[in-house]
PDB file of C-alpha atoms in Angstrom:
ATOM      1  CA  MET A  29      88.164  67.688  68.023  1.00 43.00           C
ATOM      2  CA  TYR A  30      89.086  70.202  65.355  1.00 46.00           C
ATOM      3  CA  HIS A  31      87.910  69.666  62.073  1.00 44.00           C
ATOM      4  CA  PHE A  32      89.218  71.971  59.228  1.00 47.00           C
ATOM      5  CA  ASP A  33      86.237  72.652  56.761  1.00 45.00           C
ATOM      6  CA  PRO A  34      87.702  74.019  53.276  1.00 44.00           C
ATOM      7  CA  ALA A  35      84.141  75.324  52.738  1.00 41.00           C
ATOM      8  CA  ASN A  36      84.490  77.769  55.616  1.00 47.00           C
ATOM      9  CA  GLU A  37      85.007  81.492  54.754  1.00 46.00           C
ATOM     10  CA  LEU A  38      88.195  82.102  56.813  1.00 57.00           C
ATOM     11  CA  GLY A  39      88.942  85.523  58.107  1.00 64.00           C
ATOM     12  CA  ASP A  40      92.215  87.265  57.164  1.00 66.00           C
ATOM     13  CA  LYS A  41      93.595  86.429  60.577  1.00 69.00           C
ATOM     14  CA  SER A  42      92.826  82.698  60.105  1.00 74.00           C
ATOM     15  CA  ARG A  43      94.176  82.571  56.741  1.00 74.00           C
ATOM     16  CA  ARG A  44      97.464  84.273  57.818  1.00 77.00           C
ATOM     17  CA  GLU A  45      97.587  81.850  60.679  1.00 81.00           C
ATOM     18  CA  LEU A  46      96.986  78.770  58.429  1.00 83.00           C
ATOM     19  CA  ILE A  47      99.638  79.793  55.809  1.00 84.00           C
ATOM     20  CA  GLN A  48     101.957  80.483  58.523  1.00 88.00           C
ATOM     21  CA  ARG A  49     101.578  76.841  59.882  1.00 90.00           C
ATOM     22  CA  ILE A  50     102.023  75.456  56.323  1.00 88.00           C
ATOM     23  CA  ILE A  51     104.993  77.277  55.430  1.00 90.00           C
ATOM     24  CA  ASP A  52     106.553  76.297  58.861  1.00 92.00           C
ATOM     25  CA  GLY A  53     105.486  72.592  58.294  1.00 91.00           C
ATOM     26  CA  GLN A  54     103.029  72.416  61.046  1.00 91.00           C
ATOM     27  CA  ALA A  55      99.620  72.244  59.217  1.00 90.00           C
ATOM     28  CA  THR A  56      97.540  69.020  59.507  1.00 90.00           C
ATOM     29  CA  ASP A  57      97.107  66.913  56.355  1.00 91.00           C
ATOM     30  CA  GLU A  58      93.734  68.297  55.702  1.00 89.00           C
ATOM     31  CA  GLU A  59      95.043  72.017  55.770  1.00 85.00           C
ATOM     32  CA  GLN A  60      97.910  71.073  53.511  1.00 86.00           C
ATOM     33  CA  LYS A  61      95.458  69.372  51.040  1.00 85.00           C
ATOM     34  CA  TRP A  62      93.076  72.330  51.158  1.00 80.00           C
ATOM     35  CA  PHE A  63      96.248  74.628  50.437  1.00 80.00           C
ATOM     36  CA  ASP A  64      97.481  72.385  47.726  1.00 81.00           C
ATOM     37  CA  ASP A  65      94.086  72.248  46.136  1.00 80.00           C
ATOM     38  CA  SER A  66      92.979  75.917  46.534  1.00 74.00           C
ATOM     39  CA  VAL A  67      95.755  78.112  46.875  1.00 70.00           C
ATOM     40  CA  THR A  68      98.815  76.936  45.076  1.00 67.00           C
ATOM     41  CA  ASP A  69      97.232  77.585  41.586  1.00 67.00           C
ATOM     42  CA  CYS A  70      95.426  80.669  42.490  1.00 67.00           C
ATOM     43  CA  SER A  71      97.314  83.474  40.730  1.00 62.00           C
ATOM     44  CA  ASN A  72      95.514  86.314  42.113  1.00 58.00           C
ATOM     45  CA  CYS A  73      95.064  85.607  45.691  1.00 70.00           C
ATOM     46  CA  GLU A  74      96.130  87.176  48.929  1.00 71.00           C
ATOM     47  CA  CYS A  75      96.884  83.881  50.444  1.00 73.00           C
ATOM     48  CA  ARG A  76      99.336  83.048  47.749  1.00 75.00           C
ATOM     49  CA  SER A  77     101.086  86.351  47.947  1.00 78.00           C
ATOM     50  CA  TYR A  78     101.344  86.065  51.920  1.00 80.00           C
ATOM     51  CA  CYS A  79     102.571  82.591  51.310  1.00 82.00           C
ATOM     52  CA  ILE A  80     105.352  83.653  48.922  1.00 83.00           C
ATOM     53  CA  GLN A  81     106.343  86.558  51.161  1.00 84.00           C
ATOM     54  CA  VAL A  82     106.930  84.308  54.471  1.00 87.00           C
ATOM     55  CA  SER A  83     108.510  81.518  52.403  1.00 89.00           C
ATOM     56  CA  ALA A  84     110.924  83.818  50.645  1.00 90.00           C
ATOM     57  CA  LEU A  85     111.747  85.244  54.242  1.00 91.00           C
ATOM     58  CA  LYS A  86     112.340  82.167  55.827  1.00 92.00           C
ATOM     59  CA  ASP A  87     114.630  81.085  53.020  1.00 91.00           C
ATOM     60  CA  ILE A  88     116.563  84.379  53.131  1.00 90.00           C
ATOM     61  CA  ILE A  89     116.957  83.898  57.119  1.00 92.00           C
ATOM     62  CA  ARG A  90     118.189  80.377  56.454  1.00 90.00           C
ATOM     63  CA  GLU A  91     120.682  81.238  53.585  1.00 89.00           C
ATOM     64  CA  ASN A  92     122.073  84.540  55.030  1.00 89.00           C
ATOM     65  CA  VAL A  93     122.198  84.245  58.853  1.00 89.00           C
ATOM     66  CA  GLU A  94     125.420  82.403  59.668  1.00 87.00           C
ATOM     67  CA  LYS A  95     125.104  79.818  62.612  1.00 90.00           C
ATOM     68  CA  LYS A  96     127.748  80.410  64.898  1.00 92.00           C
ATOM     69  CA  LYS A  97     129.775  77.526  66.182  1.00 95.00           C
ATOM     70  CA  ALA A  98     130.575  77.174  69.787  1.00 97.00           C
ATOM     71  CA  PRO A  99     134.387  78.161  70.351  1.00 96.00           C
ATOM     72  CA  ALA A 100     136.750  75.408  70.499  1.00 93.00           C
ATOM     73  CA  ASP A 101     137.479  75.515  74.273  1.00 95.00           C
ATOM     74  CA  LEU A 102     133.819  75.929  75.316  1.00 96.00           C
ATOM     75  CA  LEU A 103     133.364  72.231  75.808  1.00 96.00           C
ATOM     76  CA  ASP A 104     136.255  71.693  77.959  1.00 95.00           C
ATOM     77  CA  THR A 105     135.377  74.590  79.883  1.00 95.00           C
ATOM     78  CA  ILE A 106     131.776  73.277  80.609  1.00 96.00           C
ATOM     79  CA  LYS A 107     133.295  69.718  81.491  1.00 93.00           C
ATOM     80  CA  LYS A 108     135.557  71.399  83.988  1.00 92.00           C
ATOM     81  CA  LYS A 109     132.981  73.367  85.486  1.00 90.00           C
ATOM     82  CA  ILE A 110     130.614  70.717  86.164  1.00 88.00           C
ATOM     83  CA  LYS A 111     133.523  68.458  87.654  1.00 84.00           C
ATOM     84  CA  SER A 112     134.855  71.213  89.923  1.00 78.00           C
TER      85      SER A 112
ATOM     86  CA  MET B  23     132.588  61.297  97.348  1.00 45.00           C
ATOM     87  CA  GLU B  24     129.166  62.266  97.803  1.00 48.00           C
ATOM     88  CA  SER B  25     127.755  64.414  94.898  1.00 52.00           C
ATOM     89  CA  GLU B  26     126.605  67.923  95.472  1.00 55.00           C
ATOM     90  CA  PHE B  27     123.684  67.508  93.328  1.00 55.00           C
ATOM     91  CA  ASP B  28     120.412  65.798  94.485  1.00 53.00           C
ATOM     92  CA  THR B  29     119.862  62.922  92.178  1.00 59.00           C
ATOM     93  CA  HIS B  30     118.697  59.423  91.780  1.00 74.00           C
ATOM     94  CA  PHE B  31     121.175  58.922  88.964  1.00 77.00           C
ATOM     95  CA  SER B  32     124.816  57.648  89.757  1.00 83.00           C
ATOM     96  CA  GLU B  33     127.588  59.955  88.951  1.00 83.00           C
ATOM     97  CA  GLU B  34     128.455  57.811  86.000  1.00 86.00           C
ATOM     98  CA  GLU B  35     124.728  57.815  84.763  1.00 86.00           C
ATOM     99  CA  ARG B  36     124.681  61.662  85.077  1.00 87.00           C
ATOM    100  CA  THR B  37     127.787  62.082  83.121  1.00 88.00           C
ATOM    101  CA  ARG B  38     126.611  59.703  80.599  1.00 90.00           C
ATOM    102  CA  ILE B  39     123.264  61.336  80.061  1.00 90.00           C
ATOM    103  CA  PHE B  40     124.808  64.994  79.977  1.00 92.00           C
ATOM    104  CA  GLU B  41     127.449  63.769  77.291  1.00 93.00           C
ATOM    105  CA  GLU B  42     124.905  61.900  75.189  1.00 93.00           C
ATOM    106  CA  GLU B  43     121.991  63.982  75.267  1.00 93.00           C
ATOM    107  CA  MET B  44     123.255  67.584  76.139  1.00 95.00           C
ATOM    108  CA  LEU B  45     126.531  68.266  74.858  1.00 96.00           C
ATOM    109  CA  PRO B  46     125.880  67.593  71.301  1.00 96.00           C
ATOM    110  CA  HIS B  47     123.568  70.456  71.188  1.00 97.00           C
ATOM    111  CA  LEU B  48     126.206  72.689  72.079  1.00 97.00           C
ATOM    112  CA  ASP B  49     126.772  74.747  68.813  1.00 97.00           C
ATOM    113  CA  SER B  50     122.777  75.181  68.434  1.00 97.00           C
ATOM    114  CA  VAL B  51     122.921  76.661  72.251  1.00 97.00           C
ATOM    115  CA  TYR B  52     125.830  78.842  71.608  1.00 97.00           C
ATOM    116  CA  ASN B  53     124.403  80.008  68.560  1.00 96.00           C
ATOM    117  CA  PHE B  54     121.203  80.906  70.505  1.00 96.00           C
ATOM    118  CA  ALA B  55     123.089  82.641  73.016  1.00 96.00           C
ATOM    119  CA  PHE B  56     125.023  84.449  70.662  1.00 95.00           C
ATOM    120  CA  ARG B  57     122.072  85.758  68.778  1.00 93.00           C
ATOM    121  CA  VAL B  58     120.179  87.222  71.985  1.00 92.00           C
ATOM    122  CA  THR B  59     123.405  88.724  73.410  1.00 91.00           C
ATOM    123  CA  TYR B  60     125.415  89.788  70.206  1.00 88.00           C
ATOM    124  CA  ASP B  61     128.777  89.242  72.207  1.00 91.00           C
ATOM    125  CA  GLU B  62     130.866  86.342  72.053  1.00 93.00           C
ATOM    126  CA  GLU B  63     132.083  86.520  75.636  1.00 94.00           C
ATOM    127  CA  ILE B  64     128.766  87.073  77.196  1.00 93.00           C
ATOM    128  CA  ALA B  65     127.161  84.253  75.004  1.00 95.00           C
ATOM    129  CA  LYS B  66     129.998  81.873  76.402  1.00 96.00           C
ATOM    130  CA  ASP B  67     129.367  82.746  79.982  1.00 95.00           C
ATOM    131  CA  LEU B  68     125.670  82.401  79.375  1.00 95.00           C
ATOM    132  CA  VAL B  69     126.226  78.913  77.852  1.00 97.00           C
ATOM    133  CA  GLN B  70     128.370  77.848  80.542  1.00 96.00           C
ATOM    134  CA  GLU B  71     126.133  78.903  83.092  1.00 95.00           C
ATOM    135  CA  SER B  72     123.253  77.288  81.380  1.00 96.00           C
ATOM    136  CA  TYR B  73     124.952  74.049  81.087  1.00 97.00           C
ATOM    137  CA  TYR B  74     125.788  73.987  84.486  1.00 95.00           C
ATOM    138  CA  ARG B  75     122.322  74.471  85.619  1.00 95.00           C
ATOM    139  CA  ALA B  76     121.214  71.675  83.111  1.00 95.00           C
ATOM    140  CA  TYR B  77     123.836  69.301  84.795  1.00 94.00           C
ATOM    141  CA  LYS B  78     122.703  70.430  88.248  1.00 92.00           C
ATOM    142  CA  PHE B  79     119.015  69.917  87.713  1.00 91.00           C
ATOM    143  CA  LEU B  80     119.241  66.883  85.185  1.00 91.00           C
ATOM    144  CA  ASP B  81     116.821  65.125  87.468  1.00 89.00           C
ATOM    145  CA  SER B  82     114.078  67.303  86.085  1.00 89.00           C
ATOM    146  CA  PHE B  83     114.832  66.262  82.405  1.00 89.00           C
ATOM    147  CA  GLN B  84     112.665  63.463  81.311  1.00 85.00           C
ATOM    148  CA  ARG B  85     114.725  61.108  79.256  1.00 82.00           C
ATOM    149  CA  GLY B  86     113.089  60.608  75.829  1.00 82.00           C
ATOM    150  CA  THR B  87     111.960  64.178  75.636  1.00 89.00           C
ATOM    151  CA  ASN B  88     113.553  66.879  73.648  1.00 93.00           C
ATOM    152  CA  ALA B  89     116.939  67.706  75.215  1.00 95.00           C
ATOM    153  CA  LYS B  90     117.718  70.706  72.840  1.00 96.00           C
ATOM    154  CA  ALA B  91     114.429  72.237  73.710  1.00 97.00           C
ATOM    155  CA  TRP B  92     115.105  71.782  77.378  1.00 96.00           C
ATOM    156  CA  LEU B  93     118.598  73.485  77.164  1.00 97.00           C
ATOM    157  CA  PHE B  94     117.192  76.225  75.381  1.00 97.00           C
ATOM    158  CA  ARG B  95     114.483  76.782  77.764  1.00 97.00           C
ATOM    159  CA  ILE B  96     117.240  76.918  80.687  1.00 96.00           C
ATOM    160  CA  LEU B  97     119.217  79.248  78.552  1.00 97.00           C
ATOM    161  CA  LYS B  98     116.231  81.521  77.895  1.00 96.00           C
ATOM    162  CA  ASN B  99     115.393  81.684  81.705  1.00 94.00           C
ATOM    163  CA  ASN B 100     119.090  82.299  82.667  1.00 94.00           C
ATOM    164  CA  PHE B 101     119.176  84.998  79.992  1.00 93.00           C
ATOM    165  CA  ILE B 102     115.917  86.686  81.175  1.00 90.00           C
ATOM    166  CA  ASN B 103     116.509  86.247  84.923  1.00 86.00           C
ATOM    167  CA  ASP B 104     120.096  87.122  85.023  1.00 77.00           C
ATOM    168  CA  PHE B 105     122.204  88.409  81.929  1.00 72.00           C
ATOM    169  CA  ARG B 106     119.573  90.851  80.525  1.00 66.00           C
ATOM    170  CA  LYS B 107     119.334  92.516  83.996  1.00 66.00           C
ATOM    171  CA  ARG B 108     123.090  92.562  84.224  1.00 66.00           C
ATOM    172  CA  ASN B 109     123.498  94.016  81.004  1.00 59.00           C
ATOM    173  CA  ARG B 110     120.411  96.189  80.998  1.00 56.00           C
ATOM    174  CA  GLU B 111     118.700  95.087  77.724  1.00 49.00           C
ATOM    175  CA  PRO B 112     116.039  97.467  76.425  1.00 48.00           C
ATOM    176  CA  SER B 113     112.565  96.980  77.905  1.00 44.00           C
ATOM    177  CA  MET B 114     110.077  94.294  76.601  1.00 46.00           C
ATOM    178  CA  VAL B 115     107.405  94.755  74.192  1.00 47.00           C
ATOM    179  CA  ASP B 116     103.903  95.688  75.150  1.00 47.00           C
ATOM    180  CA  TYR B 117     102.252  92.390  74.023  1.00 46.00           C
ATOM    181  CA  GLN B 118      98.825  93.617  74.856  1.00 49.00           C
ATOM    182  CA  GLU B 119      99.220  96.194  72.353  1.00 48.00           C
ATOM    183  CA  VAL B 120     100.580  93.713  69.837  1.00 44.00           C
ATOM    184  CA  GLU B 121      97.868  91.497  70.206  1.00 50.00           C
ATOM    185  CA  SER B 122      95.352  94.056  69.849  1.00 52.00           C
ATOM    186  CA  TYR B 123      97.192  95.152  66.747  1.00 46.00           C
ATOM    187  CA  TYR B 124      97.126  91.619  65.527  1.00 47.00           C
ATOM    188  CA  ASN B 125      93.472  91.416  66.025  1.00 50.00           C
ATOM    189  CA  SER B 126      92.625  94.656  64.456  1.00 52.00           C
ATOM    190  CA  ASP B 127      91.929  95.652  60.730  1.00 48.00           C
ATOM    191  CA  LYS B 128      95.330  97.206  60.782  1.00 44.00           C
ATOM    192  CA  ALA B 129      97.057  93.892  60.577  1.00 44.00           C
ATOM    193  CA  LYS B 130      95.997  93.767  57.160  1.00 43.00           C
ATOM    194  CA  SER B 131      99.324  95.221  56.916  1.00 39.00           C
ATOM    195  CA  PRO B 132     100.006  97.778  54.031  1.00 37.00           C
ATOM    196  CA  VAL B 133     103.440  96.353  54.230  1.00 37.00           C
ATOM    197  CA  SER B 134     102.326  92.843  53.296  1.00 38.00           C
ATOM    198  CA  GLY B 135     100.372  94.365  50.393  1.00 39.00           C
ATOM    199  CA  LYS B 136     103.405  96.071  48.918  1.00 39.00           C
ATOM    200  CA  LEU B 137     105.485  93.184  49.230  1.00 41.00           C
ATOM    201  CA  LYS B 138     103.908  90.724  46.665  1.00 40.00           C
ATOM    202  CA  GLN B 139     107.184  90.944  44.459  1.00 44.00           C
ATOM    203  CA  GLU B 140     109.392  89.759  47.362  1.00 52.00           C
ATOM    204  CA  PRO B 141     111.992  92.945  47.045  1.00 53.00           C
ATOM    205  CA  PHE B 142     113.485  91.515  50.261  1.00 55.00           C
ATOM    206  CA  ARG B 143     114.946  88.784  48.148  1.00 53.00           C
ATOM    207  CA  HIS B 144     117.639  91.204  47.333  1.00 51.00           C
ATOM    208  CA  ALA B 145     118.582  91.798  50.879  1.00 51.00           C
ATOM    209  CA  ILE B 146     121.645  89.917  51.671  1.00 68.00           C
ATOM    210  CA  GLY B 147     124.096  88.915  54.349  1.00 68.00           C
ATOM    211  CA  ASP B 148     124.969  91.481  57.115  1.00 80.00           C
ATOM    212  CA  GLU B 149     121.596  93.288  56.197  1.00 86.00           C
ATOM    213  CA  VAL B 150     119.513  90.338  57.233  1.00 89.00           C
ATOM    214  CA  THR B 151     121.385  89.762  60.162  1.00 90.00           C
ATOM    215  CA  ASN B 152     121.346  93.538  61.139  1.00 90.00           C
ATOM    216  CA  ALA B 153     117.566  93.400  60.569  1.00 92.00           C
ATOM    217  CA  ILE B 154     117.025  90.500  62.888  1.00 93.00           C
ATOM    218  CA  ASN B 155     119.393  92.028  65.486  1.00 91.00           C
ATOM    219  CA  SER B 156     117.327  95.103  65.405  1.00 92.00           C
ATOM    220  CA  LEU B 157     114.101  93.327  66.476  1.00 94.00           C
ATOM    221  CA  ASP B 158     113.045  93.506  70.158  1.00 93.00           C
ATOM    222  CA  ILE B 159     114.318  90.588  71.992  1.00 93.00           C
ATOM    223  CA  ASP B 160     111.172  88.607  72.133  1.00 94.00           C
ATOM    224  CA  PHE B 161     110.515  89.036  68.528  1.00 96.00           C
ATOM    225  CA  ARG B 162     114.059  88.194  67.826  1.00 95.00           C
ATOM    226  CA  MET B 163     113.658  84.752  69.758  1.00 96.00           C
ATOM    227  CA  VAL B 164     110.669  83.632  67.732  1.00 97.00           C
ATOM    228  CA  ILE B 165     112.584  84.196  64.389  1.00 96.00           C
ATOM    229  CA  ILE B 166     115.753  82.434  65.574  1.00 96.00           C
ATOM    230  CA  LEU B 167     113.822  79.436  67.078  1.00 97.00           C
ATOM    231  CA  CYS B 168     111.620  78.892  64.334  1.00 96.00           C
ATOM    232  CA  ASP B 169     113.557  79.930  61.256  1.00 94.00           C
ATOM    233  CA  LEU B 170     117.110  79.095  62.400  1.00 93.00           C
ATOM    234  CA  GLU B 171     116.490  76.322  64.649  1.00 94.00           C
ATOM    235  CA  GLY B 172     113.366  74.670  63.317  1.00 94.00           C
ATOM    236  CA  PHE B 173     111.518  74.279  66.420  1.00 96.00           C
ATOM    237  CA  THR B 174     107.797  73.491  66.401  1.00 96.00           C
ATOM    238  CA  TYR B 175     105.391  76.131  67.856  1.00 96.00           C
ATOM    239  CA  GLU B 176     104.721  73.809  70.753  1.00 95.00           C
ATOM    240  CA  GLU B 177     108.383  73.477  71.651  1.00 96.00           C
ATOM    241  CA  MET B 178     108.675  77.371  71.173  1.00 97.00           C
ATOM    242  CA  ALA B 179     105.645  77.772  73.601  1.00 97.00           C
ATOM    243  CA  LYS B 180     107.457  75.624  76.329  1.00 96.00           C
ATOM    244  CA  ILE B 181     110.901  77.567  75.736  1.00 97.00           C
ATOM    245  CA  LEU B 182     109.394  80.711  76.001  1.00 97.00           C
ATOM    246  CA  ASP B 183     106.760  80.078  78.430  1.00 96.00           C
ATOM    247  CA  ILE B 184     103.878  81.641  76.436  1.00 97.00           C
ATOM    248  CA  PRO B 185     100.648  80.020  74.692  1.00 97.00           C
ATOM    249  CA  ILE B 186     100.904  78.802  71.268  1.00 94.00           C
ATOM    250  CA  GLY B 187      98.544  81.365  70.032  1.00 92.00           C
ATOM    251  CA  THR B 188     101.220  83.946  71.288  1.00 94.00           C
ATOM    252  CA  VAL B 189     103.958  82.229  69.274  1.00 95.00           C
ATOM    253  CA  ARG B 190     102.027  82.347  66.333  1.00 92.00           C
ATOM    254  CA  SER B 191     100.910  86.125  66.589  1.00 91.00           C
ATOM    255  CA  ARG B 192     104.439  87.104  67.669  1.00 95.00           C
ATOM    256  CA  LEU B 193     105.977  85.222  64.735  1.00 94.00           C
ATOM    257  CA  HIS B 194     103.619  86.872  62.271  1.00 91.00           C
ATOM    258  CA  ARG B 195     104.432  90.269  63.775  1.00 93.00           C
ATOM    259  CA  ALA B 196     108.146  89.817  63.823  1.00 95.00           C
ATOM    260  CA  ARG B 197     108.098  88.688  60.248  1.00 93.00           C
ATOM    261  CA  ASN B 198     106.225  91.861  59.289  1.00 91.00           C
ATOM    262  CA  ILE B 199     108.695  94.032  61.016  1.00 94.00           C
ATOM    263  CA  LEU B 200     111.473  92.067  59.278  1.00 93.00           C
ATOM    264  CA  LYS B 201     109.896  92.452  55.787  1.00 90.00           C
ATOM    265  CA  GLY B 202     109.480  95.966  56.286  1.00 90.00           C
ATOM    266  CA  LYS B 203     113.168  96.425  57.293  1.00 89.00           C
ATOM    267  CA  LEU B 204     114.411  94.216  54.405  1.00 87.00           C
ATOM    268  CA  MET B 205     112.083  96.246  51.948  1.00 85.00           C
ATOM    269  CA  GLN B 206     113.680  99.588  53.261  1.00 82.00           C
ATOM    270  CA  TYR B 207     116.919  97.905  52.396  1.00 79.00           C
ATOM    271  CA  ALA B 208     115.696  96.783  48.907  1.00 76.00           C
ATOM    272  CA  LYS B 209     114.525 100.340  48.112  1.00 79.00           C
ATOM    273  CA  SER B 210     117.878 101.829  49.168  1.00 78.00           C
ATOM    274  CA  LEU B 211     119.478  99.763  46.743  1.00 73.00           C
ATOM    275  CA  GLY B 212     116.989 101.170  43.866  1.00 71.00           C
ATOM    276  CA  TYR B 213     114.822  97.896  43.728  1.00 66.00           C
ATOM    277  CA  LYS B 214     111.676  98.480  41.777  1.00 63.00           C
ATOM    278  CA  LYS B 215     108.717  96.264  41.434  1.00 58.00           C
ATOM    279  CA  LYS B 216     109.174  93.251  38.933  1.00 55.00           C
ATOM    280  CA  LYS B 217     106.240  92.584  36.583  1.00 49.00           C
ATOM    281  CA  LYS B 218     106.010  88.842  37.683  1.00 47.00           C
ATOM    282  CA  ASP B 219     106.519  86.449  40.577  1.00 48.00           C
ATOM    283  CA  GLU B 220     109.806  84.425  39.986  1.00 44.00           C
TER     284      GLU B 220
END
């Protein structure tokens, strides 16, 4: 079973993947704890910088991209199609 | 009357499952269709056809599993196998190349280094949508699925029929491209680096 060891030196790719998982809410508790303990307060850290960028990008997408609603007649059209 | 669909559900059960578990996701499914086609009429046709297939093959849906992800997968397959061919969507990305890039030193992107101060926070509205729309379809899909629809990597892997590792690398790459596009926009507005993070 995978065990996350904070003492391990992670490569750049692993760090980016880990941070992406954290920002996307898909990190394990262990990974989240490591991040909270090690990265959140690190003011001169590439991990933190990358984290800020990806978080900002997600926020921008959520806040600015309109979620299109289905046209009013689509539901009836679908119901008619499956009943025909 | 005998149903045209092979099923172990009665017609009544079939209708109930469809209405209770499939139809509530109509807005999300339509939004996904619109984001991959950019065309309201084509999106409507795509959604209709996808729901029809969902109804037809309802027996292959396992109750209690994620109906929304199942519908998205049907729509994606429908789009790839039919609509995209019909509408001559641009060619797919060479993922071998992308994966090689991601695993290389070049992936320590100069873009990400320059973006510490988040200039893309200044990008708004249409520019964000345009930037997403300009992504290759496979990159656009992961952004929509993850950042707009909130699917997990595992669900995305199932919807897109790709390994989770590919989902992650595709997402990383898509975000880097988006950052680059939005940074260009921020620069065009005269953005200059801030002194401190907000």
